[in-house]
């Protein structure tokens, strides 16, 4: 289990830029095809942009065509948790950072082999660390 990171709303507002704050702390979604990582193909790991927890490896990244970074598996299952999300008239499974509760995106059951999962994640919730 990773380290818990607890910060006040005011601290998050100071540390994050506007879009990061709205997505990671207020569950907004960045515009499709607008993020810095949706086409990113370098080898490395993707960390939580809020707390630095390691979330995804570039090896599990695939091009979903959705306009958001997409992964078929987490790097470490314990690093994230899911919640049922019925907002915006949809039934989705929200993915959150287990360390700091950042909203990362959603996971869908239409991903590629081997998992069949598609983690659809906002670029601004991630921070890339090259190998
Ligand atoms: Fe985090």
Coordinates of N, CA and C and ligand atoms in Angstrom, one line a residue:
X1 N 0.8 -1.2 0.0 CA 0.0 0.0 0.0 C 0.9 1.2 0.0
X2 N 0.6 2.2 -0.8 CA 1.3 3.5 -0.9 C 1.1 4.4 0.3
X3 N 1.7 5.5 0.3 CA 1.6 6.5 1.4 C 0.3 7.3 1.2
X4 N -0.4 7.5 2.2 CA -1.5 8.4 2.1 C -1.1 9.9 2.1
X5 N -1.7 10.6 1.2 CA -1.4 12.1 1.2 C -2.7 12.8 1.4
X6 N -2.7 13.5 2.5 CA -3.9 14.3 2.8 C -3.6 15.8 2.8
X7 N -4.3 16.5 2.0 CA -4.1 18.0 1.9 C -5.4 18.7 1.9
X8 N -5.4 19.9 2.4 CA -6.7 20.7 2.4 C -7.0 21.1 1.0
X9 N -8.2 21.5 0.8 CA -8.6 22.0 -0.5 C -7.8 23.2 -0.9
X10 N -7.5 24.0 0.0 CA -6.7 25.2 -0.2 C -5.3 24.9 -0.7
X11 N -4.7 23.9 0.0 CA -3.3 23.4 -0.4 C -3.3 22.9 -1.9
X12 N -4.4 22.1 -2.2 CA -4.4 21.6 -3.6 C -4.6 22.7 -4.6
X13 N -5.4 23.7 -4.2 CA -5.6 24.8 -5.1 C -4.3 25.6 -5.4
X14 N -3.4 25.6 -4.4 CA -2.1 26.3 -4.5 C -1.1 25.5 -5.3
X15 N -1.2 24.2 -5.2 CA -0.2 23.4 -5.8 C -0.5 23.0 -7.3
X16 N -1.7 23.0 -7.6 CA -2.1 22.5 -8.9 C -2.5 23.7 -9.8
X17 N -2.3 23.5 -11.1 CA -2.8 24.6 -12.0 C -4.3 24.4 -12.1
X18 N -5.0 25.3 -12.8 CA -6.4 25.4 -12.8 C -7.1 24.1 -13.3
X19 N -6.6 23.7 -14.5 CA -7.2 22.5 -15.1 C -6.9 21.2 -14.3
X20 N -5.7 21.1 -13.7 CA -5.4 20.0 -12.9 C -6.3 20.0 -11.7
X21 N -6.5 21.1 -11.1 CA -7.4 21.2 -9.9 C -8.8 20.7 -10.3
X22 N -9.3 21.3 -11.4 CA -10.7 21.0 -11.7 C -10.9 19.5 -12.1
X23 N -9.9 18.9 -12.7 CA -10.0 17.5 -13.1 C -9.7 16.6 -11.9
X24 N -8.6 16.8 -11.2 CA -8.2 15.8 -10.2 C -8.9 16.0 -8.9
X25 N -9.3 17.2 -8.6 CA -10.0 17.4 -7.3 C -11.5 17.6 -7.4
X26 N -12.0 17.9 -8.7 CA -13.4 18.2 -8.9 C -14.0 17.3 -9.9
X27 N -13.3 16.3 -10.4 CA -13.9 15.3 -11.3 C -14.2 15.8 -12.7
X28 N -13.7 16.9 -13.1 CA -13.9 17.4 -14.5 C -13.1 16.4 -15.4
X29 N -13.4 16.6 -16.7 CA -12.6 15.9 -17.7 C -12.0 16.8 -18.7
X30 N -10.7 16.6 -19.0 CA -10.0 17.4 -20.0 C -10.6 17.2 -21.3
X31 N -10.6 18.1 -22.2 CA -11.1 17.9 -23.6 C -10.3 16.8 -24.3
X32 N -11.1 16.0 -25.0 CA -10.4 14.9 -25.8 C -9.4 15.5 -26.7
X33 N -8.3 14.8 -26.9 CA -7.2 15.1 -27.8 C -6.5 16.4 -27.4
X34 N -6.7 16.9 -26.2 CA -6.1 18.1 -25.8 C -4.9 17.9 -24.8
X35 N -4.8 16.7 -24.2 CA -3.9 16.5 -23.2 C -2.5 16.2 -23.7
X36 N -1.5 16.3 -22.9 CA -0.1 16.1 -23.4 C 0.3 14.7 -23.5
X37 N -0.5 13.7 -23.1 CA 0.0 12.3 -23.1 C -0.9 11.4 -24.0
X38 N -1.9 11.9 -24.6 CA -2.8 10.9 -25.3 C -2.0 10.2 -26.5
X39 N -1.0 10.9 -27.1 CA -0.2 10.3 -28.1 C 1.2 10.0 -27.7
X40 N 1.4 10.1 -26.4 CA 2.8 9.9 -25.8 C 3.2 8.5 -25.9
X41 N 4.4 8.2 -26.4 CA 4.8 6.8 -26.6 C 6.1 6.4 -25.9
X42 N 6.7 7.3 -25.2 CA 8.0 7.1 -24.6 C 7.9 6.0 -23.5
X43 N 9.0 5.3 -23.2 CA 9.0 4.3 -22.2 C 9.2 4.9 -20.8
X44 N 8.4 4.5 -19.9 CA 8.6 5.0 -18.5 C 7.3 4.7 -17.7
X45 N 7.1 5.5 -16.7 CA 6.0 5.3 -15.8 C 5.2 6.6 -15.7
X46 N 3.9 6.4 -15.5 CA 3.0 7.5 -15.3 C 2.7 7.6 -13.8
X47 N 3.0 8.7 -13.2 CA 2.7 8.9 -11.8 C 1.5 9.8 -11.6
X48 N 0.9 9.8 -10.4 CA -0.2 10.7 -10.0 C 0.4 12.1 -10.0
X49 N -0.3 13.0 -10.7 CA 0.3 14.4 -10.8 C 0.1 15.1 -9.5
X50 N -0.8 14.6 -8.6 CA -1.0 15.2 -7.3 C 0.0 14.7 -6.2
X51 N 0.2 13.4 -6.2 CA 1.0 12.9 -5.0 C 2.2 12.1 -5.5
X52 N 2.4 11.8 -6.8 CA 3.6 11.1 -7.2 C 3.5 9.6 -7.2
X53 N 2.4 9.0 -6.8 CA 2.3 7.6 -6.7 C 2.4 7.0 -8.1
X54 N 3.1 5.9 -8.3 CA 3.2 5.2 -9.6 C 1.9 4.5 -10.0
X55 N 1.4 4.9 -11.1 CA 0.0 4.4 -11.5 C 0.1 3.4 -12.7
X56 N 0.7 3.8 -13.7 CA 0.7 3.0 -15.0 C 2.1 2.9 -15.5
X57 N 2.4 1.8 -16.2 CA 3.6 1.6 -17.0 C 3.3 1.9 -18.5
X58 N 4.3 2.5 -19.2 CA 4.0 2.8 -20.6 C 3.8 1.5 -21.4
X59 N 4.2 0.3 -20.9 CA 4.0 -0.9 -21.6 C 2.5 -1.3 -21.7
X60 N 1.7 -0.8 -20.8 CA 0.3 -1.1 -20.8 C -0.5 0.0 -21.6
X61 N 0.2 1.0 -22.1 CA -0.5 2.1 -22.8 C -0.9 1.6 -24.2
X62 N -2.0 2.0 -24.7 CA -2.4 1.6 -26.1 C -3.2 2.8 -26.7
X63 N -3.3 2.8 -28.0 CA -4.0 3.9 -28.7 C -5.5 3.5 -28.8
X64 N -6.3 4.1 -28.0 CA -7.7 3.7 -28.0 C -8.5 4.6 -29.0
X65 N -7.9 5.6 -29.5 CA -8.6 6.5 -30.4 C -9.6 7.5 -29.7
X66 N -9.6 7.4 -28.4 CA -10.6 8.2 -27.6 C -10.1 9.6 -27.4
X67 N -8.8 9.9 -27.5 CA -8.3 11.2 -27.2 C -7.8 11.4 -25.8
X68 N -7.9 10.3 -25.0 CA -7.3 10.3 -23.7 C -6.2 9.2 -23.6
X69 N -5.2 9.4 -22.8 CA -4.3 8.3 -22.5 C -5.1 7.1 -22.0
X70 N -4.7 5.9 -22.6 CA -5.5 4.7 -22.3 C -4.5 3.6 -22.0
X71 N -4.9 2.8 -21.0 CA -4.0 1.7 -20.5 C -4.9 0.5 -20.3
X72 N -4.3 -0.7 -20.5 CA -5.1 -1.9 -20.3 C -5.0 -2.5 -18.9
X73 N -4.0 -1.9 -18.1 CA -3.8 -2.4 -16.7 C -3.1 -1.4 -15.9
X74 N -3.4 -1.4 -14.6 CA -2.6 -0.5 -13.7 C -1.2 -1.2 -13.5
X75 N -0.3 -0.3 -13.1 CA 1.1 -0.8 -12.7 C 1.0 -1.6 -11.4
X76 N 0.1 -1.1 -10.5 CA 0.0 -1.6 -9.2 C -1.5 -1.4 -8.8
X77 N -2.2 -2.5 -8.6 CA -3.6 -2.5 -8.3 C -3.9 -1.7 -7.0
X78 N -3.0 -1.8 -6.1 CA -3.2 -1.1 -4.8 C -3.0 0.4 -4.9
X79 N -2.5 0.9 -6.0 CA -2.2 2.3 -6.1 C -3.5 3.1 -6.5
X80 N -4.5 2.4 -6.9 CA -5.8 3.1 -7.3 C -7.0 2.3 -6.8
X81 N -8.1 3.0 -6.7 CA -9.3 2.4 -6.3 C -10.5 2.9 -7.2
X82 N -11.6 2.2 -7.2 CA -12.6 2.5 -8.1 C -13.9 2.8 -7.3
X83 N -14.7 3.7 -8.0 CA -16.0 4.0 -7.4 C -17.1 4.0 -8.5
X84 N -18.3 3.6 -8.1 CA -19.4 3.7 -9.1 C -19.8 5.2 -9.3
X85 N -19.9 5.6 -10.5 CA -20.2 7.0 -10.9 C -21.4 7.1 -11.8
X86 N -22.4 7.7 -11.3 CA -23.7 7.8 -12.1 C -23.9 9.3 -12.6
X87 N -22.8 10.1 -12.5 CA -23.0 11.5 -12.9 C -23.1 11.6 -14.5
X88 N -23.6 12.7 -14.9 CA -23.8 13.1 -16.3 C -24.6 12.0 -17.1
X89 N -25.6 11.4 -16.4 CA -26.5 10.5 -17.0 C -25.9 9.2 -17.5
X90 N -24.7 8.9 -17.0 CA -24.0 7.6 -17.5 C -23.7 6.8 -16.2
X91 N -23.5 5.5 -16.5 CA -23.1 4.6 -15.4 C -21.7 4.2 -15.7
X92 N -20.8 4.7 -15.0 CA -19.3 4.5 -15.2 C -18.6 4.1 -13.9
X93 N -17.4 3.6 -14.1 CA -16.6 3.2 -13.0 C -15.5 4.2 -12.9
X94 N -15.5 5.1 -11.9 CA -14.5 6.1 -11.7 C -13.2 5.5 -11.2
X95 N -12.0 5.9 -11.6 CA -10.8 5.5 -11.1 C -10.1 6.6 -10.3
X96 N -9.7 6.4 -9.1 CA -9.1 7.4 -8.2 C -7.8 6.9 -7.7
X97 N -6.9 7.8 -7.4 CA -5.6 7.5 -6.8 C -5.9 7.1 -5.4
X98 N -5.3 5.9 -5.0 CA -5.6 5.5 -3.6 C -4.8 6.3 -2.6
X99 N -3.7 6.9 -3.1 CA -2.9 7.7 -2.2 C -3.5 9.0 -1.8
X100 N -4.1 9.7 -2.7 CA -4.6 11.1 -2.5 C -6.0 11.4 -2.9
X101 N -6.7 10.4 -3.4 CA -8.1 10.5 -3.9 C -8.2 11.3 -5.1
X102 N -7.2 11.6 -5.9 CA -7.3 12.3 -7.1 C -8.2 11.6 -8.1
X103 N -9.1 12.3 -8.8 CA -9.8 11.7 -9.9 C -8.9 11.5 -11.0
X104 N -8.8 10.3 -11.5 CA -7.9 10.0 -12.6 C -8.7 9.9 -13.9
X105 N -9.8 9.2 -13.9 CA -10.6 9.0 -15.1 C -11.6 7.9 -14.8
X106 N -11.8 7.0 -15.9 CA -12.8 5.9 -15.7 C -12.2 4.7 -16.3
X107 N -12.7 3.5 -15.9 CA -12.3 2.3 -16.5 C -13.5 1.6 -17.2
X108 N -13.3 1.1 -18.4 CA -14.4 0.5 -19.2 C -14.0 -0.9 -19.5
X109 N -15.0 -1.7 -19.8 CA -14.7 -3.2 -20.1 C -14.6 -3.4 -21.6
X110 N -14.2 -2.4 -22.4 CA -14.0 -2.6 -23.8 C -12.6 -2.5 -24.3
X111 N -11.7 -2.8 -23.4 CA -10.2 -2.7 -23.7 C -9.7 -4.0 -24.4
X112 N -8.4 -3.9 -24.8 CA -7.8 -5.0 -25.5 C -7.3 -6.1 -24.6
X113 N -6.9 -7.2 -25.2 CA -6.3 -8.3 -24.5 C -5.0 -7.8 -23.9
X114 N -4.5 -8.3 -22.8 CA -5.0 -9.5 -22.1 C -6.1 -9.2 -21.1
X115 N -6.3 -8.0 -20.7 CA -7.2 -7.7 -19.6 C -8.7 -7.4 -20.0
X116 N -8.8 -6.9 -21.2 CA -10.2 -6.4 -21.6 C -10.6 -5.1 -21.0
X117 N -9.7 -4.5 -20.3 CA -10.0 -3.3 -19.6 C -9.4 -2.1 -20.3
X118 N -10.1 -1.0 -20.2 CA -9.6 0.3 -20.8 C -9.6 1.3 -19.7
X119 N -8.5 1.7 -19.2 CA -8.4 2.8 -18.2 C -8.2 4.0 -19.0
X120 N -9.2 4.9 -19.0 CA -9.3 6.1 -19.8 C -9.0 7.2 -18.8
X121 N -7.8 7.8 -18.9 CA -7.2 8.6 -17.9 C -6.9 10.0 -18.4
X122 N -7.2 11.0 -17.6 CA -6.8 12.4 -18.0 C -5.3 12.6 -17.9
X123 N -4.8 13.3 -19.0 CA -3.4 13.6 -19.0 C -3.0 14.5 -17.8
X124 N -3.8 15.4 -17.4 CA -3.5 16.3 -16.3 C -3.4 15.6 -14.9
X125 N -4.0 14.4 -14.9 CA -3.9 13.7 -13.6 C -2.6 12.9 -13.5
X126 N -1.9 12.9 -14.6 CA -0.6 12.1 -14.7 C 0.6 13.0 -14.8
X127 N 1.7 12.4 -14.4 CA 3.0 13.0 -14.6 C 4.0 11.9 -15.1
X128 N 4.5 12.1 -16.3 CA 5.4 11.0 -16.9 C 6.8 11.1 -16.3
X129 N 7.3 9.9 -16.0 CA 8.7 9.8 -15.6 C 9.4 8.8 -16.5
X130 N 10.3 9.3 -17.3 CA 11.0 8.4 -18.3 C 11.8 7.3 -17.6
X131 N 12.0 6.2 -18.2 CA 12.9 5.1 -17.7 C 14.3 5.6 -17.5
Ligands
LIG1 FE1 -2.3 10.7 -6.0

